[in-house]
Amino acid sequence: DAGITQSPRHKVTETGTPVTLRCHQTENHRYMYWYRQDPGHGLRLIHYSYGVKDTDKGEVSDGYSVSRSKTEDFLLTLESATSSQTSVYFCAISESYRTGANVLTFGAGSRLTVL
Amino acid sequence: KNEVEQSPQNLTAQEGEFITINCSYSVGISALHWLQQHPGGGIVSLFMLSSGKKKHGRLIATINIQEKHSSLHITASHPRDSAVYICAVVSYNTDKLIFGTGTRLQVFP
């Protein structure tokens, strides 16, 4: 959808390799989030950002790092991918942190398979 | 026990039927979101509500804060309504979203 794009949309990689997923937004929203979606679980927050160079951990941050050098880009890096990181990853953006007062806009998702 | 529970997990319906999806939660919340996810697709926000009822087209969302319960209704269901519907609550204490596992709806012609 317009406003937020994720790349790559699909990736297959091997255990131990580094992987970077990119989220790009054109809405100039301050807050950006990375979630993972797995069967039997609701979406779970990995990391989020509240501004350029300002990031914080979510509930499932182990094995992941993030960077935000520009307002529009939020990168999620798996330094050494493991099979447990096989998942669908969603980026989301919002105008403010108060998700109770603001609607989240989600990207289309990135399906990652770690063999 | 999950903090957000949705029921049913799976739902099939014939075109034209009235659909109800339920969401119960156990934490104090400041708002509740209903989201829609089509197969292989992204996630779209349908409603955000903190009290009462909201309506958009054939979709109606209600919330009862005292009972910690919300419902999503679809009137005159159509095959294009087939999707996973996700309830998410905003924790009053942490201001973070807690997601349910979703209800998979299939509407047959």
Coordinates of C-alpha atoms in Angstrom, one line a residue:
Chain A
D1 CA 0.0 0.0 0.0
A2 CA 1.1 3.5 -0.6
G3 CA 3.0 5.1 2.3
I4 CA 4.9 2.1 3.6
T5 CA 6.9 -0.5 1.8
Q6 CA 8.9 -3.5 2.9
S7 CA 11.7 -5.2 1.2
P8 CA 12.4 -7.9 0.4
R9 CA 8.9 -9.4 0.4
H10 CA 10.3 -13.0 0.4
K11 CA 13.7 -14.3 1.4
V12 CA 15.1 -17.7 1.9
T13 CA 18.4 -17.9 3.7
E14 CA 20.6 -20.3 5.5
T15 CA 21.3 -20.6 9.2
G16 CA 24.1 -18.4 10.3
T17 CA 23.8 -15.8 7.6
P18 CA 23.0 -12.1 8.2
V19 CA 19.7 -10.8 7.0
T20 CA 18.4 -7.2 6.7
L21 CA 14.8 -6.3 6.2
R22 CA 14.0 -2.8 5.2
C23 CA 10.9 -0.7 5.9
H24 CA 10.4 2.5 4.0
Q25 CA 7.7 5.1 4.7
T26 CA 6.7 8.3 2.9
E27 CA 4.3 9.5 5.6
N28 CA 6.9 11.2 7.8
H29 CA 5.6 9.4 10.8
R30 CA 7.8 9.5 13.9
Y31 CA 7.1 6.0 15.1
M32 CA 8.1 2.8 13.4
Y33 CA 7.7 -0.8 14.6
W34 CA 8.8 -4.2 13.6
Y35 CA 6.6 -7.2 14.5
R36 CA 6.8 -10.9 13.7
Q37 CA 3.8 -13.1 13.1
D38 CA 3.8 -16.8 13.8
P39 CA 1.1 -19.4 13.8
G40 CA -0.6 -19.7 17.2
H41 CA 0.8 -16.3 18.3
G42 CA -0.5 -12.8 18.0
L43 CA 1.7 -10.3 16.4
R44 CA 4.7 -9.7 18.7
L45 CA 6.8 -6.5 18.9
I46 CA 10.5 -6.9 18.1
H47 CA 11.8 -3.4 18.2
Y48 CA 10.4 0.1 17.7
S49 CA 11.7 3.5 16.9
Y50 CA 10.5 6.9 18.2
G51 CA 12.8 9.0 16.0
V52 CA 16.0 9.0 14.1
K53 CA 18.6 7.0 16.0
D54 CA 16.1 6.4 18.8
T55 CA 15.1 2.8 19.2
D56 CA 13.9 0.5 21.9
K57 CA 13.3 -3.2 22.5
G58 CA 10.0 -5.0 22.2
E59 CA 9.0 -8.3 23.8
V60 CA 11.0 -10.6 21.4
S61 CA 14.1 -8.6 20.6
D62 CA 16.8 -11.3 21.2
G63 CA 18.7 -12.0 18.0
Y64 CA 17.5 -8.8 16.3
S65 CA 19.0 -5.4 16.0
V66 CA 17.5 -2.3 14.3
S67 CA 18.7 1.0 13.0
R68 CA 17.1 4.2 11.9
S69 CA 19.4 6.7 10.3
K70 CA 16.6 8.6 8.4
T71 CA 13.0 9.3 9.3
E72 CA 11.8 7.2 6.4
D73 CA 13.8 4.0 6.9
F74 CA 13.8 1.4 9.6
L75 CA 16.1 -1.6 9.2
L76 CA 15.7 -4.9 11.0
T77 CA 18.9 -7.0 11.1
L78 CA 19.3 -10.7 12.0
E79 CA 23.0 -10.9 12.7
S80 CA 23.1 -14.6 12.4
A81 CA 19.8 -16.1 11.3
T82 CA 18.4 -19.1 13.0
S83 CA 15.5 -21.4 12.1
S84 CA 13.4 -20.0 15.0
Q85 CA 13.5 -16.7 13.1
T86 CA 11.5 -18.1 10.2
S87 CA 8.5 -15.9 10.3
V88 CA 6.5 -13.2 8.6
Y89 CA 7.8 -9.8 9.6
F90 CA 5.6 -6.7 9.5
C91 CA 6.6 -3.1 9.7
A92 CA 4.2 -0.6 11.0
I93 CA 4.1 3.2 11.4
S94 CA 2.1 5.6 13.5
E95 CA 2.0 9.3 14.1
S96 CA 2.6 9.0 17.8
Y97 CA 3.5 6.4 20.4
R98 CA 0.2 6.5 22.0
T99 CA -1.2 3.6 19.9
G100 CA -4.5 4.1 21.8
A101 CA -5.0 7.3 20.0
N102 CA -3.5 6.5 16.7
V103 CA -4.1 4.0 14.0
L104 CA -1.2 1.8 12.9
T105 CA -0.5 1.5 9.2
F106 CA 1.1 -1.8 8.3
G107 CA 3.4 -2.8 5.5
A108 CA 2.6 -5.9 3.3
G109 CA 5.0 -8.1 5.2
S110 CA 8.2 -9.9 4.5
R111 CA 8.3 -13.7 4.6
L112 CA 11.6 -15.0 5.8
T113 CA 12.6 -18.7 5.7
V114 CA 15.8 -19.8 7.4
L115 CA 16.9 -23.2 6.4
Chain B
K1 CA -3.6 -17.7 29.4
N2 CA -3.4 -15.1 26.7
E3 CA -4.3 -11.6 27.7
V4 CA -6.4 -11.3 24.5
E5 CA -8.6 -14.1 23.5
Q6 CA -10.6 -14.3 20.3
S7 CA -13.5 -16.6 19.4
P8 CA -14.1 -18.5 17.4
Q9 CA -10.7 -19.3 16.0
N10 CA -12.2 -20.4 12.7
L11 CA -15.6 -19.5 11.2
T12 CA -17.3 -20.4 7.9
A13 CA -20.4 -18.8 6.6
Q14 CA -22.6 -18.6 3.6
E15 CA -22.8 -15.4 1.7
G16 CA -25.4 -13.1 3.2
E17 CA -25.1 -14.4 6.8
F18 CA -24.6 -12.1 9.8
I19 CA -21.2 -12.7 11.3
T20 CA -20.0 -12.1 14.9
I21 CA -16.4 -12.3 16.1
N22 CA -15.6 -11.9 19.7
C23 CA -12.7 -10.5 21.6
S24 CA -12.2 -10.8 25.4
Y25 CA -9.2 -9.3 27.3
S26 CA -7.9 -9.4 30.8
V27 CA -5.9 -6.2 31.1
G28 CA -6.9 -2.6 31.5
I29 CA -7.0 -0.9 28.2
S30 CA -7.1 2.6 26.7
A31 CA -8.3 1.4 23.3
L32 CA -9.0 -1.6 21.2
H33 CA -8.2 -2.1 17.5
W34 CA -9.8 -4.4 15.0
L35 CA -7.6 -5.4 12.0
Q36 CA -8.1 -7.4 8.9
Q37 CA -5.6 -9.5 7.1
H38 CA -6.3 -11.1 3.7
P39 CA -4.5 -14.3 2.7
G40 CA -0.9 -13.4 1.8
G41 CA -1.6 -9.8 2.3
G42 CA -0.9 -7.0 4.6
I43 CA -2.8 -5.9 7.6
V44 CA -5.4 -3.2 7.4
S45 CA -6.9 -1.3 10.3
L46 CA -10.7 -1.5 10.5
F47 CA -11.6 0.2 13.7
M48 CA -10.1 1.8 16.7
L49 CA -12.5 2.3 19.6
S50 CA -12.4 3.0 23.3
S51 CA -16.2 3.0 24.0
G52 CA -19.5 2.3 22.5
K53 CA -19.9 1.4 18.9
K54 CA -18.5 2.3 15.5
K55 CA -19.9 1.5 12.0
H56 CA -18.3 1.5 8.6
G57 CA -20.3 0.1 5.8
R58 CA -21.3 -3.5 6.6
L59 CA -18.9 -3.6 9.6
I60 CA -19.9 -2.8 13.1
A61 CA -17.6 -2.9 16.2
T62 CA -18.8 -2.6 19.7
I63 CA -16.9 -2.6 23.0
N64 CA -18.0 -3.0 26.6
I65 CA -15.3 -1.8 28.8
Q66 CA -16.8 -3.0 32.1
E67 CA -17.1 -6.6 30.7
K68 CA -13.8 -6.4 28.9
H69 CA -15.3 -7.6 25.7
S70 CA -15.6 -6.4 22.1
S71 CA -17.4 -7.8 19.1
L72 CA -17.0 -7.3 15.4
H73 CA -20.1 -7.8 13.3
I74 CA -20.4 -8.2 9.6
T75 CA -23.8 -7.8 8.0
A76 CA -24.7 -9.4 4.7
S77 CA -21.4 -11.2 4.5
H78 CA -19.7 -11.6 1.1
P79 CA -16.8 -13.9 -0.1
R80 CA -14.5 -10.9 -0.2
D81 CA -14.9 -10.6 3.6
S82 CA -12.9 -13.8 3.8
A83 CA -9.8 -12.9 5.9
V84 CA -8.3 -13.2 9.3
Y85 CA -9.7 -10.6 11.8
I86 CA -7.4 -9.6 14.6
C87 CA -8.2 -7.9 17.8
A88 CA -5.5 -5.9 19.5
V89 CA -5.8 -4.0 22.8
V90 CA -3.7 -1.1 24.0
S91 CA -2.5 -1.8 27.5
Y92 CA -3.4 1.2 29.8
N93 CA -0.2 0.6 31.8
T94 CA 2.4 0.1 29.0
D95 CA 0.6 1.8 26.1
K96 CA 1.7 -1.1 24.0
L97 CA -0.5 -3.2 21.7
I98 CA -1.3 -6.8 22.7
F99 CA -2.6 -8.9 19.8
G100 CA -5.1 -11.7 19.7
T101 CA -4.3 -14.7 17.5
G102 CA -7.0 -13.9 15.0
T103 CA -10.2 -15.4 13.7
R104 CA -10.1 -16.9 10.3
L105 CA -13.3 -16.2 8.4
Q106 CA -14.3 -18.0 5.2
V107 CA -17.5 -16.9 3.4
F108 CA -18.7 -19.2 0.7
P109 CA -21.0 -18.1 -2.2

